[in-house]
XYZ file of C-alpha atoms in Angstrom:
171
model
C 193.464 50.662 -53.308
C 192.168 48.017 -55.490
C 190.463 50.593 -57.765
C 190.845 51.119 -61.548
C 193.094 53.882 -62.835
C 191.880 56.261 -65.297
C 192.052 56.142 -68.293
C 194.196 58.375 -69.923
C 192.265 61.484 -71.417
C 194.589 63.933 -74.259
C 197.328 65.962 -72.707
C 195.397 68.696 -71.479
C 194.620 69.997 -68.077
C 191.964 71.632 -65.679
C 191.801 73.869 -63.327
C 189.149 74.522 -60.689
C 188.503 77.791 -58.998
C 187.998 75.495 -56.463
C 192.077 74.708 -56.183
C 191.279 70.539 -57.365
C 193.140 70.106 -61.480
C 192.577 67.271 -63.737
C 194.218 65.791 -66.374
C 191.449 66.243 -69.440
C 190.236 66.647 -73.040
C 188.023 69.506 -73.886
C 185.379 67.558 -76.584
C 183.327 70.670 -77.021
C 182.087 73.643 -75.877
C 179.152 76.222 -76.291
C 178.505 79.438 -74.551
C 179.959 79.272 -71.480
C 179.225 75.332 -71.479
C 182.292 72.083 -71.980
C 182.198 68.528 -72.694
C 185.182 67.692 -70.695
C 186.487 64.083 -71.335
C 188.414 63.061 -67.661
C 188.721 59.906 -68.185
C 185.319 58.675 -66.625
C 182.883 56.927 -68.222
C 181.110 59.436 -69.797
C 181.944 63.233 -70.522
C 181.541 65.847 -67.644
C 179.632 69.021 -68.232
C 181.074 71.640 -66.382
C 180.501 75.589 -66.837
C 183.588 78.072 -67.493
C 182.092 79.870 -64.291
C 183.653 77.163 -62.280
C 187.317 76.831 -64.571
C 190.445 79.036 -63.158
C 192.110 77.713 -65.807
C 192.265 75.134 -68.978
C 195.364 74.008 -70.972
C 194.484 72.710 -74.462
C 197.563 70.737 -75.456
C 200.458 68.818 -73.367
C 202.517 71.290 -70.893
C 205.421 69.668 -73.483
C 204.547 71.985 -76.391
C 205.670 75.033 -75.195
C 208.254 74.450 -73.693
C 208.617 77.999 -72.524
C 205.159 78.768 -71.205
C 205.397 82.858 -71.727
C 203.707 82.220 -67.984
C 201.715 79.890 -68.484
C 202.478 78.178 -64.973
C 202.796 81.772 -62.813
C 199.253 82.798 -64.115
C 197.433 79.536 -63.221
C 198.685 79.750 -59.466
C 198.138 83.967 -59.783
C 195.816 84.570 -62.310
C 194.782 88.678 -63.028
C 192.122 90.329 -60.906
C 189.629 91.936 -64.100
C 191.538 90.298 -67.484
C 191.199 86.984 -69.161
C 194.719 85.337 -70.122
C 194.882 84.178 -73.691
C 197.746 81.887 -74.719
C 197.745 81.360 -78.062
C 200.230 80.111 -80.776
C 201.172 82.878 -83.518
C 200.728 81.157 -86.849
C 203.635 83.940 -88.211
C 206.319 83.122 -86.149
C 205.463 79.909 -84.213
C 205.836 81.528 -80.919
C 203.463 80.989 -77.859
C 201.810 84.498 -77.018
C 200.099 86.414 -73.671
C 197.332 88.419 -74.535
C 195.009 90.039 -72.233
C 191.413 89.603 -73.284
C 187.911 89.485 -72.528
C 186.979 85.590 -73.513
C 182.786 85.820 -74.827
C 182.015 82.548 -75.399
C 183.027 79.408 -77.053
C 181.802 79.068 -80.249
C 181.568 75.537 -83.248
C 185.751 75.248 -82.790
C 186.273 78.596 -81.603
C 187.312 81.012 -78.679
C 185.358 84.126 -78.836
C 187.157 87.043 -77.413
C 188.035 91.226 -76.825
C 190.907 91.976 -77.959
C 191.071 96.056 -79.373
C 187.182 94.342 -80.571
C 185.301 91.049 -81.039
C 187.624 88.687 -82.440
C 187.468 84.700 -83.254
C 190.850 82.507 -82.620
C 190.595 78.469 -83.539
C 190.611 76.664 -80.575
C 193.579 74.655 -82.392
C 195.769 77.816 -82.004
C 195.215 77.920 -78.126
C 197.731 76.543 -76.012
C 195.914 77.684 -72.770
C 193.356 80.042 -70.858
C 193.754 81.415 -67.422
C 190.522 83.398 -66.385
C 190.865 86.441 -64.443
C 189.105 86.411 -61.003
C 185.669 88.273 -61.884
C 186.229 87.425 -65.048
C 185.270 84.160 -67.335
C 182.902 83.686 -70.198
C 179.923 86.202 -69.954
C 176.563 83.971 -68.981
C 174.115 83.095 -71.599
C 170.859 85.585 -71.138
C 168.361 85.457 -69.158
C 166.003 84.267 -71.538
C 162.668 86.160 -72.559
C 160.800 88.190 -72.333
C 164.062 90.173 -70.681
C 164.107 93.556 -69.443
C 167.376 96.369 -69.344
C 167.718 98.096 -65.585
C 169.635 100.460 -64.747
C 170.572 101.776 -61.070
C 169.908 105.051 -60.172
C 170.937 107.462 -62.605
C 174.054 106.345 -63.208
C 174.750 102.816 -61.637
C 175.431 99.858 -63.063
C 173.242 98.763 -66.231
C 172.131 94.654 -66.348
C 170.119 92.693 -68.763
C 167.381 90.407 -66.328
C 164.327 88.722 -66.751
C 161.280 90.563 -64.587
C 160.513 88.224 -61.688
C 157.776 90.115 -59.129
C 157.181 93.778 -58.042
C 155.690 94.149 -54.463
C 155.755 96.687 -51.159
C 157.356 98.606 -53.614
C 160.447 96.157 -54.193
C 161.341 94.015 -57.630
C 163.182 91.047 -58.067
C 164.582 90.237 -61.208
C 166.288 86.846 -62.299
C 169.947 87.348 -63.647
C 171.905 85.238 -66.119
């Protein structure tokens, strides 16, 4: 009561993994970091790891949203979903991808090989439960660590070793 309404931010919307949702407009993005206009006095920086989904344009832009709303409610487990406009047919297309990074005006994804998609061609993204933009590599010097002979491998920054244990900082 007595407060001011937030300014209109544009047609987009973001859903956080916590369950909150906001009208928002993406101002920019680089790697896994986004800058969002939520109608506050300043842009809000947000790492993609906190996002469940982002819609870049108004819901009315895609009357048949190719399952975007359902995917937001029940995101896929291990793949990200890209909802992009097919430039040849003008139809909204749903693709299972692995989001790699935001670049200047583009989204880099793994879809049958590495590709980039202009942001103005994207209706929305739904991040998989165990996915999201690949984190930025740790600062140099970094090492590659493989657990056991056939175990998982990761890149990390060496922190310390003591009492037969090694400590690493992950991205």
